[in-house]
mmCIF file of C-alpha atoms and ligand atoms in Angstrom:
data_model
loop_
_atom_site.group_PDB
_atom_site.id
_atom_site.type_symbol
_atom_site.label_atom_id
_atom_site.label_comp_id
_atom_site.label_asym_id
_atom_site.label_seq_id
_atom_site.Cartn_x
_atom_site.Cartn_y
_atom_site.Cartn_z
ATOM 1 C CA UNK A 21 -45.559 -6.689 -0.558
ATOM 2 C CA UNK A 22 -45.894 -10.860 -1.728
ATOM 3 C CA UNK A 23 -47.139 -13.800 -0.412
ATOM 4 C CA UNK A 24 -44.965 -16.862 -0.153
ATOM 5 C CA UNK A 25 -43.769 -19.712 1.873
ATOM 6 C CA UNK A 26 -40.195 -18.692 1.887
ATOM 7 C CA UNK A 27 -38.095 -17.714 4.166
ATOM 8 C CA UNK A 28 -37.984 -13.696 4.831
ATOM 9 C CA UNK A 29 -34.229 -11.763 5.189
ATOM 10 C CA UNK A 30 -33.278 -8.085 5.404
ATOM 11 C CA UNK A 31 -29.822 -8.176 3.981
ATOM 12 C CA UNK A 32 -28.471 -4.733 5.339
ATOM 13 C CA UNK A 33 -25.722 -3.171 3.035
ATOM 14 C CA UNK A 34 -26.889 -4.934 -0.799
ATOM 15 C CA UNK A 35 -24.310 -3.353 -2.487
ATOM 16 C CA UNK A 36 -21.494 -3.825 -0.415
ATOM 17 C CA UNK A 37 -18.641 -6.691 -1.224
ATOM 18 C CA UNK A 38 -20.393 -9.339 1.351
ATOM 19 C CA UNK A 39 -24.113 -8.283 1.103
ATOM 20 C CA UNK A 40 -24.232 -8.660 -2.738
ATOM 21 C CA UNK A 41 -22.275 -12.505 -2.281
ATOM 22 C CA UNK A 42 -25.101 -13.253 0.927
ATOM 23 C CA UNK A 43 -27.754 -12.599 -1.165
ATOM 24 C CA UNK A 44 -26.526 -15.056 -4.060
ATOM 25 C CA UNK A 45 -25.660 -17.793 -1.067
ATOM 26 C CA UNK A 46 -29.416 -16.938 0.131
ATOM 27 C CA UNK A 47 -31.183 -17.251 -2.638
ATOM 28 C CA UNK A 48 -29.155 -20.466 -3.376
ATOM 29 C CA UNK A 49 -31.422 -21.665 0.000
ATOM 30 C CA UNK A 50 -34.269 -20.461 -1.527
ATOM 31 C CA UNK A 51 -34.686 -17.310 0.982
ATOM 32 C CA UNK A 52 -37.166 -14.492 -0.212
ATOM 33 C CA UNK A 53 -34.140 -11.224 -0.193
ATOM 34 C CA UNK A 54 -34.422 -8.038 0.507
ATOM 35 C CA UNK A 55 -32.214 -5.326 0.858
ATOM 36 C CA UNK A 56 -32.033 -1.932 2.244
ATOM 37 C CA UNK A 57 -30.188 0.574 0.330
ATOM 38 C CA UNK A 58 -29.789 4.712 0.381
ATOM 39 C CA UNK A 59 -30.585 7.186 -1.863
ATOM 40 C CA UNK A 60 -27.104 7.544 -3.502
ATOM 41 C CA UNK A 61 -26.814 3.846 -3.444
ATOM 42 C CA UNK A 62 -28.193 3.868 -6.888
ATOM 43 C CA UNK A 63 -24.929 4.681 -8.406
ATOM 44 C CA UNK A 64 -23.484 1.351 -7.021
ATOM 45 C CA UNK A 65 -25.199 -1.549 -7.766
ATOM 46 C CA UNK A 66 -22.197 -3.134 -9.732
ATOM 47 C CA UNK A 67 -22.545 -5.784 -7.321
ATOM 48 C CA UNK A 68 -25.947 -6.358 -7.357
ATOM 49 C CA UNK A 69 -27.083 -5.765 -10.967
ATOM 50 C CA UNK A 70 -26.848 -9.429 -11.866
ATOM 51 C CA UNK A 71 -29.776 -10.143 -8.807
ATOM 52 C CA UNK A 72 -32.018 -6.941 -9.311
ATOM 53 C CA UNK A 73 -34.814 -9.259 -10.684
ATOM 54 C CA UNK A 74 -34.067 -11.640 -7.870
ATOM 55 C CA UNK A 75 -34.893 -9.531 -4.704
ATOM 56 C CA UNK A 76 -36.501 -6.649 -3.365
ATOM 57 C CA UNK A 77 -34.880 -3.712 -2.740
ATOM 58 C CA UNK A 78 -36.195 -0.674 0.177
ATOM 59 C CA UNK A 79 -35.012 2.384 0.463
ATOM 60 C CA UNK A 80 -33.843 2.835 4.426
ATOM 61 C CA UNK A 81 -30.813 3.910 6.057
ATOM 62 C CA UNK A 82 -29.167 2.286 9.252
ATOM 63 C CA UNK A 83 -29.380 6.595 10.574
ATOM 64 C CA UNK A 84 -32.807 6.574 10.172
ATOM 65 C CA UNK A 85 -34.669 4.348 11.874
ATOM 66 C CA UNK A 86 -38.834 5.860 10.632
ATOM 67 C CA UNK A 87 -37.400 3.688 7.598
ATOM 68 C CA UNK A 88 -35.748 0.813 9.601
ATOM 69 C CA UNK A 89 -38.693 0.647 11.640
ATOM 70 C CA UNK A 90 -41.091 0.395 8.711
ATOM 71 C CA UNK A 91 -38.845 -1.780 6.828
ATOM 72 C CA UNK A 92 -38.543 -4.554 9.048
ATOM 73 C CA UNK A 93 -43.115 -3.568 9.593
ATOM 74 C CA UNK A 94 -43.463 -4.273 6.551
ATOM 75 C CA UNK A 95 -41.433 -7.142 5.449
ATOM 76 C CA UNK A 96 -41.475 -8.974 8.660
ATOM 77 C CA UNK A 97 -38.320 -11.437 8.279
ATOM 78 C CA UNK A 98 -37.191 -14.149 10.021
ATOM 79 C CA UNK A 99 -33.389 -12.974 9.448
ATOM 80 C CA UNK A 100 -32.003 -9.647 9.543
ATOM 81 C CA UNK A 101 -27.919 -9.557 8.599
ATOM 82 C CA UNK A 102 -27.006 -5.941 9.444
ATOM 83 C CA UNK A 103 -23.497 -5.575 7.133
ATOM 84 C CA UNK A 104 -24.265 -1.121 6.930
ATOM 85 C CA UNK A 105 -21.299 -0.267 8.259
ATOM 86 C CA UNK A 106 -18.195 2.869 7.459
ATOM 87 C CA UNK A 107 -15.880 -0.171 6.992
ATOM 88 C CA UNK A 108 -13.193 1.630 6.480
ATOM 89 C CA UNK A 109 -10.352 1.792 9.391
ATOM 90 C CA UNK A 110 -8.032 4.551 8.564
ATOM 91 C CA UNK A 111 -11.596 7.067 6.909
ATOM 92 C CA UNK A 112 -12.496 6.282 10.797
ATOM 93 C CA UNK A 113 -10.280 8.901 11.996
ATOM 94 C CA UNK A 114 -11.344 11.870 9.240
ATOM 95 C CA UNK A 115 -15.093 11.165 10.246
ATOM 96 C CA UNK A 116 -15.256 9.832 13.293
ATOM 97 C CA UNK A 117 -19.250 10.862 14.295
ATOM 98 C CA UNK A 118 -19.871 9.532 11.705
ATOM 99 C CA UNK A 119 -18.421 6.300 11.585
ATOM 100 C CA UNK A 120 -19.622 5.873 14.695
ATOM 101 C CA UNK A 121 -23.248 6.813 14.248
ATOM 102 C CA UNK A 122 -23.002 4.660 11.038
ATOM 103 C CA UNK A 123 -21.338 1.712 12.579
ATOM 104 C CA UNK A 124 -21.795 1.814 16.713
ATOM 105 C CA UNK A 125 -25.305 3.373 16.196
ATOM 106 C CA UNK A 126 -26.583 1.997 12.970
ATOM 107 C CA UNK A 127 -26.716 -1.830 14.882
ATOM 108 C CA UNK A 128 -28.584 -0.674 18.148
ATOM 109 C CA UNK A 129 -31.538 1.137 15.756
ATOM 110 C CA UNK A 130 -32.256 -1.689 14.460
ATOM 111 C CA UNK A 131 -32.080 -4.121 17.895
ATOM 112 C CA UNK A 132 -34.307 -1.694 19.011
ATOM 113 C CA UNK A 133 -36.291 -1.649 15.520
ATOM 114 C CA UNK A 134 -36.511 -5.882 15.841
ATOM 115 C CA UNK A 135 -37.732 -5.699 19.362
ATOM 116 C CA UNK A 136 -39.589 -3.348 19.034
ATOM 117 C CA UNK A 137 -42.138 -5.909 16.230
ATOM 118 C CA UNK A 138 -41.612 -9.292 16.902
ATOM 119 C CA UNK A 139 -38.812 -10.152 19.198
ATOM 120 C CA UNK A 140 -38.784 -13.295 17.106
ATOM 121 C CA UNK A 141 -36.453 -12.285 14.708
ATOM 122 C CA UNK A 142 -32.641 -13.340 14.168
ATOM 123 C CA UNK A 143 -30.281 -11.018 14.495
ATOM 124 C CA UNK A 144 -26.827 -11.493 12.323
ATOM 125 C CA UNK A 145 -23.802 -7.838 13.788
ATOM 126 C CA UNK A 146 -21.135 -8.163 11.700
ATOM 127 C CA UNK A 147 -18.121 -6.884 13.664
ATOM 128 C CA UNK A 148 -14.549 -6.593 13.328
ATOM 129 C CA UNK A 149 -10.938 -8.232 14.299
ATOM 130 C CA UNK A 150 -10.428 -4.599 15.053
ATOM 131 C CA UNK A 151 -12.469 -4.284 18.432
ATOM 132 C CA UNK A 152 -9.117 -6.083 19.712
ATOM 133 C CA UNK A 153 -7.045 -2.748 19.209
ATOM 134 C CA UNK A 154 -4.072 -3.380 20.358
ATOM 135 C CA UNK A 155 -3.630 -6.815 22.038
ATOM 136 C CA UNK A 156 -1.240 -8.465 23.131
ATOM 137 C CA UNK A 157 -2.814 -11.548 23.097
ATOM 138 C CA UNK A 158 -2.296 -14.031 19.484
ATOM 139 C CA UNK A 159 -4.019 -15.782 18.009
ATOM 140 C CA UNK A 160 -7.492 -13.553 19.466
ATOM 141 C CA UNK A 161 -10.035 -15.663 19.731
ATOM 142 C CA UNK A 162 -14.158 -14.823 21.208
ATOM 143 C CA UNK A 163 -12.697 -13.978 25.553
ATOM 144 C CA UNK A 164 -9.862 -11.801 24.209
ATOM 145 C CA UNK A 165 -10.396 -8.610 25.829
ATOM 146 C CA UNK A 166 -11.183 -6.116 23.818
ATOM 147 C CA UNK A 167 -9.341 -3.219 23.516
ATOM 148 C CA UNK A 168 -10.646 -1.020 19.941
ATOM 149 C CA UNK A 169 -8.052 1.976 19.918
ATOM 150 C CA UNK A 170 -10.085 4.151 16.275
ATOM 151 C CA UNK A 171 -13.071 5.194 15.820
ATOM 152 C CA UNK A 172 -14.427 2.188 13.633
ATOM 153 C CA UNK A 173 -13.038 -0.558 15.464
ATOM 154 C CA UNK A 174 -14.840 1.803 18.993
ATOM 155 C CA UNK A 175 -17.691 1.892 16.920
ATOM 156 C CA UNK A 176 -17.533 -1.731 15.979
ATOM 157 C CA UNK A 177 -17.721 -2.951 19.974
ATOM 158 C CA UNK A 178 -20.744 -0.677 20.443
ATOM 159 C CA UNK A 179 -22.617 -2.939 17.963
ATOM 160 C CA UNK A 180 -21.011 -5.949 19.613
ATOM 161 C CA UNK A 181 -21.767 -5.208 23.396
ATOM 162 C CA UNK A 182 -25.722 -4.050 22.089
ATOM 163 C CA UNK A 183 -26.068 -7.020 20.003
ATOM 164 C CA UNK A 184 -25.179 -9.527 22.984
ATOM 165 C CA UNK A 185 -26.789 -7.499 25.545
ATOM 166 C CA UNK A 186 -30.291 -7.661 23.594
ATOM 167 C CA UNK A 187 -29.572 -10.491 23.551
ATOM 168 C CA UNK A 188 -29.306 -11.151 27.810
ATOM 169 C CA UNK A 189 -31.609 -8.870 27.879
ATOM 170 C CA UNK A 190 -34.073 -9.378 26.102
ATOM 171 C CA UNK A 191 -33.695 -13.195 24.426
ATOM 172 C CA UNK A 192 -33.585 -12.634 20.921
ATOM 173 C CA UNK A 193 -31.732 -15.049 18.828
ATOM 174 C CA UNK A 194 -28.482 -12.007 17.420
ATOM 175 C CA UNK A 195 -25.206 -12.883 17.307
ATOM 176 C CA UNK A 196 -21.716 -11.809 16.152
ATOM 177 C CA UNK A 197 -19.440 -12.942 13.361
ATOM 178 C CA UNK A 198 -15.990 -11.476 14.770
ATOM 179 C CA UNK A 199 -14.807 -10.983 10.944
ATOM 180 C CA UNK A 200 -11.859 -10.922 10.092
ATOM 181 C CA UNK A 201 -10.038 -8.997 6.988
ATOM 182 C CA UNK A 202 -12.027 -10.368 3.585
ATOM 183 C CA UNK A 203 -10.985 -9.715 0.895
ATOM 184 C CA UNK A 204 -13.169 -11.238 -3.337
ATOM 185 C CA UNK A 205 -13.054 -9.436 -6.777
ATOM 186 C CA UNK A 206 -15.875 -7.396 -5.865
ATOM 187 C CA UNK A 207 -13.730 -6.267 -2.775
ATOM 188 C CA UNK A 208 -13.401 -1.331 -3.189
ATOM 189 C CA UNK A 209 -10.663 -0.372 -4.790
ATOM 190 C CA UNK A 210 -9.286 1.224 -1.358
ATOM 191 C CA UNK A 211 -8.837 -2.067 0.727
ATOM 192 C CA UNK A 212 -4.612 -3.060 -0.198
ATOM 193 C CA UNK A 213 -5.251 -6.555 -1.765
ATOM 194 C CA UNK A 214 -7.829 -5.229 -4.428
ATOM 195 C CA UNK A 215 -6.110 -1.808 -4.786
ATOM 196 C CA UNK A 216 -2.813 -4.315 -6.260
ATOM 197 C CA UNK A 217 -4.960 -6.734 -8.029
ATOM 198 C CA UNK A 218 -6.618 -3.627 -10.126
ATOM 199 C CA UNK A 219 -2.814 -2.382 -10.941
ATOM 200 C CA UNK A 220 -1.721 -5.286 -12.414
ATOM 201 C CA UNK A 221 -4.406 -5.730 -14.637
ATOM 202 C CA UNK A 222 -3.410 -1.649 -15.424
ATOM 203 C CA UNK A 223 0.413 -2.798 -15.718
ATOM 204 C CA UNK A 224 -0.406 -5.604 -17.917
ATOM 205 C CA UNK A 225 -2.503 -3.144 -19.666
ATOM 206 C CA UNK A 226 0.002 -0.906 -20.467
ATOM 207 C CA UNK A 227 -2.398 2.248 -18.363
ATOM 208 C CA UNK A 228 -0.597 2.806 -15.473
ATOM 209 C CA UNK A 229 3.588 1.268 -14.198
ATOM 210 C CA UNK A 230 3.992 2.785 -11.041
ATOM 211 C CA UNK A 231 1.296 1.312 -7.552
ATOM 212 C CA UNK A 232 2.016 3.454 -4.344
ATOM 213 C CA UNK A 233 1.707 1.411 -1.150
ATOM 214 C CA UNK A 234 2.263 2.323 2.744
ATOM 215 C CA UNK A 235 3.174 -0.379 4.948
ATOM 216 C CA UNK A 236 3.651 -3.601 3.353
ATOM 217 C CA UNK A 237 5.499 -5.744 6.434
ATOM 218 C CA UNK A 238 2.052 -5.496 7.680
ATOM 219 C CA UNK A 239 0.067 -8.846 8.071
ATOM 220 C CA UNK A 240 -3.445 -9.956 8.631
ATOM 221 C CA UNK A 241 -5.239 -12.600 8.061
ATOM 222 C CA UNK A 242 -7.167 -12.521 4.886
ATOM 223 C CA UNK A 243 -9.397 -14.995 3.967
ATOM 224 C CA UNK A 244 -11.997 -15.138 0.830
ATOM 225 C CA UNK A 245 -15.230 -13.595 1.392
ATOM 226 C CA UNK A 246 -17.810 -15.979 -0.267
ATOM 227 C CA UNK A 247 -16.413 -17.771 2.240
ATOM 228 C CA UNK A 248 -17.514 -15.999 5.072
ATOM 229 C CA UNK A 249 -20.650 -14.949 3.872
ATOM 230 C CA UNK A 250 -21.921 -18.643 5.090
ATOM 231 C CA UNK A 251 -20.343 -18.791 7.790
ATOM 232 C CA UNK A 252 -22.368 -15.595 9.057
ATOM 233 C CA UNK A 253 -25.497 -17.466 7.434
ATOM 234 C CA UNK A 254 -24.061 -20.873 9.877
ATOM 235 C CA UNK A 255 -24.256 -19.170 12.706
ATOM 236 C CA UNK A 256 -28.937 -17.487 12.653
ATOM 237 C CA UNK A 257 -29.142 -22.085 11.475
ATOM 238 C CA UNK A 258 -28.174 -22.725 15.637
ATOM 239 C CA UNK A 259 -29.509 -23.595 18.496
ATOM 240 C CA UNK A 260 -28.639 -20.974 20.625
ATOM 241 C CA UNK A 261 -27.375 -17.884 19.577
ATOM 242 C CA UNK A 262 -23.576 -16.549 20.114
ATOM 243 C CA UNK A 263 -20.398 -14.319 18.941
ATOM 244 C CA UNK A 264 -17.314 -16.020 16.644
ATOM 245 C CA UNK A 265 -14.391 -15.473 14.968
ATOM 246 C CA UNK A 266 -14.152 -15.948 11.669
ATOM 247 C CA UNK A 267 -11.302 -15.860 10.219
ATOM 248 C CA UNK A 268 -8.486 -18.027 8.292
ATOM 249 C CA UNK A 269 -5.931 -18.502 11.305
ATOM 250 C CA UNK A 270 -3.233 -17.107 8.849
ATOM 251 C CA UNK A 271 -1.540 -14.197 8.318
ATOM 252 C CA UNK A 272 0.610 -12.273 5.498
ATOM 253 C CA UNK A 273 1.829 -9.555 5.032
ATOM 254 C CA UNK A 274 1.144 -7.249 1.681
ATOM 255 C CA UNK A 275 4.632 -8.325 1.244
ATOM 256 C CA UNK A 276 3.737 -11.628 0.430
ATOM 257 C CA UNK A 277 0.692 -10.415 -1.656
ATOM 258 C CA UNK A 278 2.751 -8.726 -3.506
ATOM 259 C CA UNK A 279 4.801 -12.054 -3.989
ATOM 260 C CA UNK A 280 2.042 -13.821 -4.821
ATOM 261 C CA UNK A 281 0.086 -11.662 -7.654
ATOM 262 C CA UNK A 282 3.120 -10.483 -9.828
ATOM 263 C CA UNK A 283 4.552 -14.141 -9.827
ATOM 264 C CA UNK A 284 1.174 -14.973 -11.670
ATOM 265 C CA UNK A 285 1.103 -12.294 -14.034
ATOM 266 C CA UNK A 286 5.530 -13.292 -14.688
ATOM 267 C CA UNK A 287 6.367 -10.124 -13.728
ATOM 268 C CA UNK A 288 8.996 -8.559 -10.740
ATOM 269 C CA UNK A 289 7.026 -6.428 -8.025
ATOM 270 C CA UNK A 290 9.735 -4.606 -7.437
ATOM 271 C CA UNK A 291 10.335 -2.298 -10.211
ATOM 272 C CA UNK A 292 7.108 -0.863 -9.973
ATOM 273 C CA UNK A 293 5.941 -0.518 -6.164
ATOM 274 C CA UNK A 294 7.165 2.099 -4.971
ATOM 275 C CA UNK A 295 5.760 3.253 -0.751
ATOM 276 C CA UNK A 296 4.468 6.535 -0.534
ATOM 277 C CA UNK A 297 5.391 8.136 3.499
ATOM 278 C CA UNK A 298 1.220 9.785 3.642
ATOM 279 C CA UNK A 299 -0.038 6.176 3.188
ATOM 280 C CA UNK A 300 1.778 4.953 6.008
ATOM 281 C CA UNK A 301 -0.341 4.653 8.967
ATOM 282 C CA UNK A 302 0.504 6.554 12.138
ATOM 283 C CA UNK A 303 -1.328 3.069 14.087
ATOM 284 C CA UNK A 304 0.714 0.106 11.800
ATOM 285 C CA UNK A 305 3.628 0.703 13.823
ATOM 286 C CA UNK A 306 2.565 -1.168 17.222
ATOM 287 C CA UNK A 307 3.399 -4.624 17.836
ATOM 288 C CA UNK A 308 -0.792 -5.891 17.344
ATOM 289 C CA UNK A 309 -1.142 -9.127 14.882
ATOM 290 C CA UNK A 310 -4.291 -9.691 14.199
ATOM 291 C CA UNK A 311 -4.364 -13.475 13.425
ATOM 292 C CA UNK A 312 -8.074 -14.891 14.624
ATOM 293 C CA UNK A 313 -8.192 -18.460 16.082
ATOM 294 C CA UNK A 314 -11.665 -19.717 14.367
ATOM 295 C CA UNK A 315 -11.506 -23.108 16.699
ATOM 296 C CA UNK A 316 -14.489 -22.131 17.898
ATOM 297 C CA UNK A 317 -16.659 -21.738 14.396
ATOM 298 C CA UNK A 318 -14.992 -24.701 13.376
ATOM 299 C CA UNK A 319 -16.237 -26.964 16.474
ATOM 300 C CA UNK A 320 -19.789 -25.409 17.230
ATOM 301 C CA UNK A 321 -21.079 -24.599 13.064
ATOM 302 C CA UNK A 322 -18.398 -27.049 10.935
ATOM 303 C CA UNK A 323 -17.312 -24.313 9.195
ATOM 304 C CA UNK A 324 -14.210 -23.195 7.869
ATOM 305 C CA UNK A 325 -12.283 -21.342 5.455
ATOM 306 C CA UNK A 326 -12.324 -23.416 2.041
ATOM 307 C CA UNK A 327 -10.310 -21.005 -1.048
ATOM 308 C CA UNK A 328 -6.296 -21.166 0.063
ATOM 309 C CA UNK A 329 -4.687 -17.643 0.725
ATOM 310 C CA UNK A 330 -3.233 -18.094 -3.217
ATOM 311 C CA UNK A 331 -5.849 -19.076 -4.640
ATOM 312 C CA UNK A 332 -7.758 -15.441 -2.945
ATOM 313 C CA UNK A 333 -4.825 -14.190 -5.026
ATOM 314 C CA UNK A 334 -5.227 -16.056 -8.025
ATOM 315 C CA UNK A 335 -9.007 -14.787 -8.491
ATOM 316 C CA UNK A 336 -9.015 -11.851 -7.889
ATOM 317 C CA UNK A 337 -5.952 -11.303 -10.562
ATOM 318 C CA UNK A 338 -7.679 -12.887 -12.777
ATOM 319 C CA UNK A 339 -11.029 -10.852 -12.159
ATOM 320 C CA UNK A 340 -9.292 -7.777 -12.427
ATOM 321 C CA UNK A 341 -7.244 -9.727 -15.606
ATOM 322 C CA UNK A 342 -9.954 -10.186 -16.974
ATOM 323 C CA UNK A 343 -12.388 -6.727 -17.252
ATOM 324 C CA UNK A 344 -9.543 -5.486 -18.938
ATOM 325 C CA UNK A 345 -9.812 -9.272 -21.554
ATOM 326 C CA UNK A 346 -7.094 -10.481 -20.366
ATOM 327 C CA UNK A 347 -6.645 -14.069 -19.925
ATOM 328 C CA UNK A 348 -4.793 -15.271 -16.930
HETATM 329 P P1 NAP B 27 -18.928 -2.669 2.225
HETATM 330 O O1 NAP B 27 -18.385 -3.444 1.323
HETATM 331 O O2 NAP B 27 -17.930 -1.128 2.099
HETATM 332 O O3 NAP B 27 -19.964 -2.560 2.374
HETATM 333 C C1 NAP B 27 -21.051 -1.459 3.184
HETATM 334 C C2 NAP B 27 -22.314 -1.630 3.461
HETATM 335 O O4 NAP B 27 -22.813 -0.514 4.067
HETATM 336 C C3 NAP B 27 -22.956 -0.986 1.323
HETATM 337 O O5 NAP B 27 -23.293 -1.462 1.196
HETATM 338 C C4 NAP B 27 -23.294 -0.069 1.895
HETATM 339 O O6 NAP B 27 -24.495 0.837 1.017
HETATM 340 C C5 NAP B 27 -24.085 0.381 3.488
HETATM 341 N N1 NAP B 27 -23.928 1.534 4.041
HETATM 342 C C6 NAP B 27 -23.019 1.990 4.353
HETATM 343 N N2 NAP B 27 -23.784 2.708 4.914
HETATM 344 C C7 NAP B 27 -25.302 2.668 5.371
HETATM 345 C C8 NAP B 27 -25.955 3.568 5.746
HETATM 346 N N3 NAP B 27 -25.817 4.550 6.397
HETATM 347 N N4 NAP B 27 -27.131 3.100 5.751
HETATM 348 C C9 NAP B 27 -27.191 1.795 5.520
HETATM 349 N N5 NAP B 27 -26.730 0.520 4.832
HETATM 350 C C10 NAP B 27 -25.487 2.090 5.034
HETATM 351 O O7 NAP B 27 -18.305 -3.885 2.963
HETATM 352 P P2 NAP B 27 -18.239 -4.913 3.075
HETATM 353 O O8 NAP B 27 -16.596 -5.704 2.882
HETATM 354 O O9 NAP B 27 -18.791 -6.184 2.623
HETATM 355 O O10 NAP B 27 -18.141 -5.980 4.329
HETATM 356 C C11 NAP B 27 -19.015 -6.088 5.340
HETATM 357 C C12 NAP B 27 -20.023 -5.696 6.866
HETATM 358 O O11 NAP B 27 -18.921 -5.916 7.870
HETATM 359 C C13 NAP B 27 -18.872 -4.322 8.055
HETATM 360 O O12 NAP B 27 -20.503 -4.266 8.032
HETATM 361 C C14 NAP B 27 -17.956 -4.192 7.503
HETATM 362 O O13 NAP B 27 -17.443 -3.465 8.705
HETATM 363 C C15 NAP B 27 -17.559 -5.179 8.140
HETATM 364 N N6 NAP B 27 -15.712 -6.058 8.360
HETATM 365 C C16 NAP B 27 -15.308 -6.393 7.206
HETATM 366 C C17 NAP B 27 -14.178 -7.126 6.616
HETATM 367 C C18 NAP B 27 -13.666 -7.334 5.894
HETATM 368 O O14 NAP B 27 -12.577 -7.745 5.545
HETATM 369 N N7 NAP B 27 -14.280 -6.916 4.532
HETATM 370 C C19 NAP B 27 -13.827 -7.179 8.249
HETATM 371 C C20 NAP B 27 -14.741 -7.210 9.810
HETATM 372 C C21 NAP B 27 -15.523 -6.519 9.475
HETATM 373 P P3 NAP B 27 -23.870 1.387 0.103
HETATM 374 O O15 NAP B 27 -23.866 1.445 -1.256
HETATM 375 O O16 NAP B 27 -25.289 3.035 0.118
HETATM 376 O O17 NAP B 27 -22.518 2.525 0.337
HETATM 377 P P1 GDP B 28 -7.538 -2.726 6.831
HETATM 378 O O1 GDP B 28 -6.899 -3.767 7.408
HETATM 379 O O2 GDP B 28 -9.158 -2.872 6.915
HETATM 380 O O3 GDP B 28 -7.373 -1.096 7.207
HETATM 381 O O4 GDP B 28 -7.267 -2.862 5.564
HETATM 382 P P2 GDP B 28 -6.976 -2.163 4.094
HETATM 383 O O5 GDP B 28 -6.680 -3.468 3.171
HETATM 384 O O6 GDP B 28 -6.643 -0.917 3.999
HETATM 385 O O7 GDP B 28 -4.734 -2.703 4.965
HETATM 386 C C1 GDP B 28 -4.245 -3.428 5.250
HETATM 387 C C2 GDP B 28 -2.715 -3.488 5.675
HETATM 388 O O8 GDP B 28 -2.321 -3.082 4.028
HETATM 389 C C3 GDP B 28 -2.110 -2.417 6.746
HETATM 390 O O9 GDP B 28 -1.764 -2.619 7.145
HETATM 391 C C4 GDP B 28 -1.875 -1.124 5.532
HETATM 392 O O10 GDP B 28 -1.496 -0.858 5.608
HETATM 393 C C5 GDP B 28 -0.884 -1.600 4.825
HETATM 394 N N1 GDP B 28 -1.398 -1.405 3.102
HETATM 395 C C6 GDP B 28 0.159 -0.815 3.000
HETATM 396 N N2 GDP B 28 -0.480 -0.461 1.530
HETATM 397 C C7 GDP B 28 -2.198 0.254 1.902
HETATM 398 C C8 GDP B 28 -1.937 1.663 0.505
HETATM 399 O O11 GDP B 28 -1.241 1.174 -0.471
HETATM 400 N N3 GDP B 28 -3.499 1.027 1.274
HETATM 401 C C9 GDP B 28 -4.384 0.326 1.902
HETATM 402 N N4 GDP B 28 -5.476 0.768 2.045
HETATM 403 N N5 GDP B 28 -4.134 0.131 2.558
HETATM 404 C C10 GDP B 28 -1.759 -0.074 2.056
#
């Protein structure tokens, strides 16, 4: 292992959207960056290919405690960020046991390894607005009652409560970021925003002329991933560990996203978008609006989202067009 005076960090989930942006941020802040990757991640380095000569990767898995214990013991990090998850809500219905194991128990395994190796290692846990599930409160804040309804949300609630429990029981510096949806050109195409921007690029390139979607009236509090990883970092730089809602506080429907995105390329989305009932999620008919009150993060972390909804849509459309060699 290299010896440096730099702060050392382990990012679990470094190949994902947030992991790649967090790695970039922490490299800029002069951290020695280590990432945990799975054997299968080998085919999935697309978001971190440009960083490979500046970071150290370790094979491991949040399903495998020994691998985590070995990596944490060897690296001796100052901070660990747990971004690893089976991160898709609707896939959680098909593989609930696996989702609970990775997204829920994965957090416990990391916390327990940190407790065993060095309780002073700071820990960040990514959780989700899905922990509020069927809430009637809107907007939600850090005191809103937890009421998750699906395997992903329930697993995140487990991770959230475990993080609090290790903080309270063992005096560990462990924080939860209650993250609302955040997107970017690195968002997986399974999510609706990237599905739309990718489709626009294909429509312009004449590779596609239809876009099948589910419930386009559903609303989300959508932010920019690059802004959100700054909040994660700030949480671990405070005097005291705590939990924070990270959101924009603004909601928009999928329809709004279509309006802004298609307008950028002067197309009328009504001509391309078709509703496929198989893509309409049954639980989306509940009367819940995930809208986060980010006042605590604004006050204590001095954090606020820098990128507006329209700017986010633009940078995603622009990036997908660029991949096809087209300028906006
Ligand atoms: P993402 O792109 O899906 O990344 C997930 C990461 O987890 C990938 O690096 C993946 O590695 C890794 N991973 C999955 N299973 C693993 C395992 N068994 N062991 C080790 N690593 C594993 O997710 P994201 O959008 O960056 O989100 C980051 C975190 O924030 C996640 O925990 C997510 O649930 C949470 N969150 C995200 C949002 C959002 O809107 N983006 C909102 C709320 C909460 P592979 O490359 O090997 O698959
Ligand atoms: P989620 O909030 O983590 O589930 O993020 P998604 O991007 O997957 O979904 C956001 C919203 O878009 C949900 O209410 C979906 O029902 C809605 N939506 C509508 N059509 C689609 C689609 O074709 N794919 C996805 N992923 N979501 C869709």
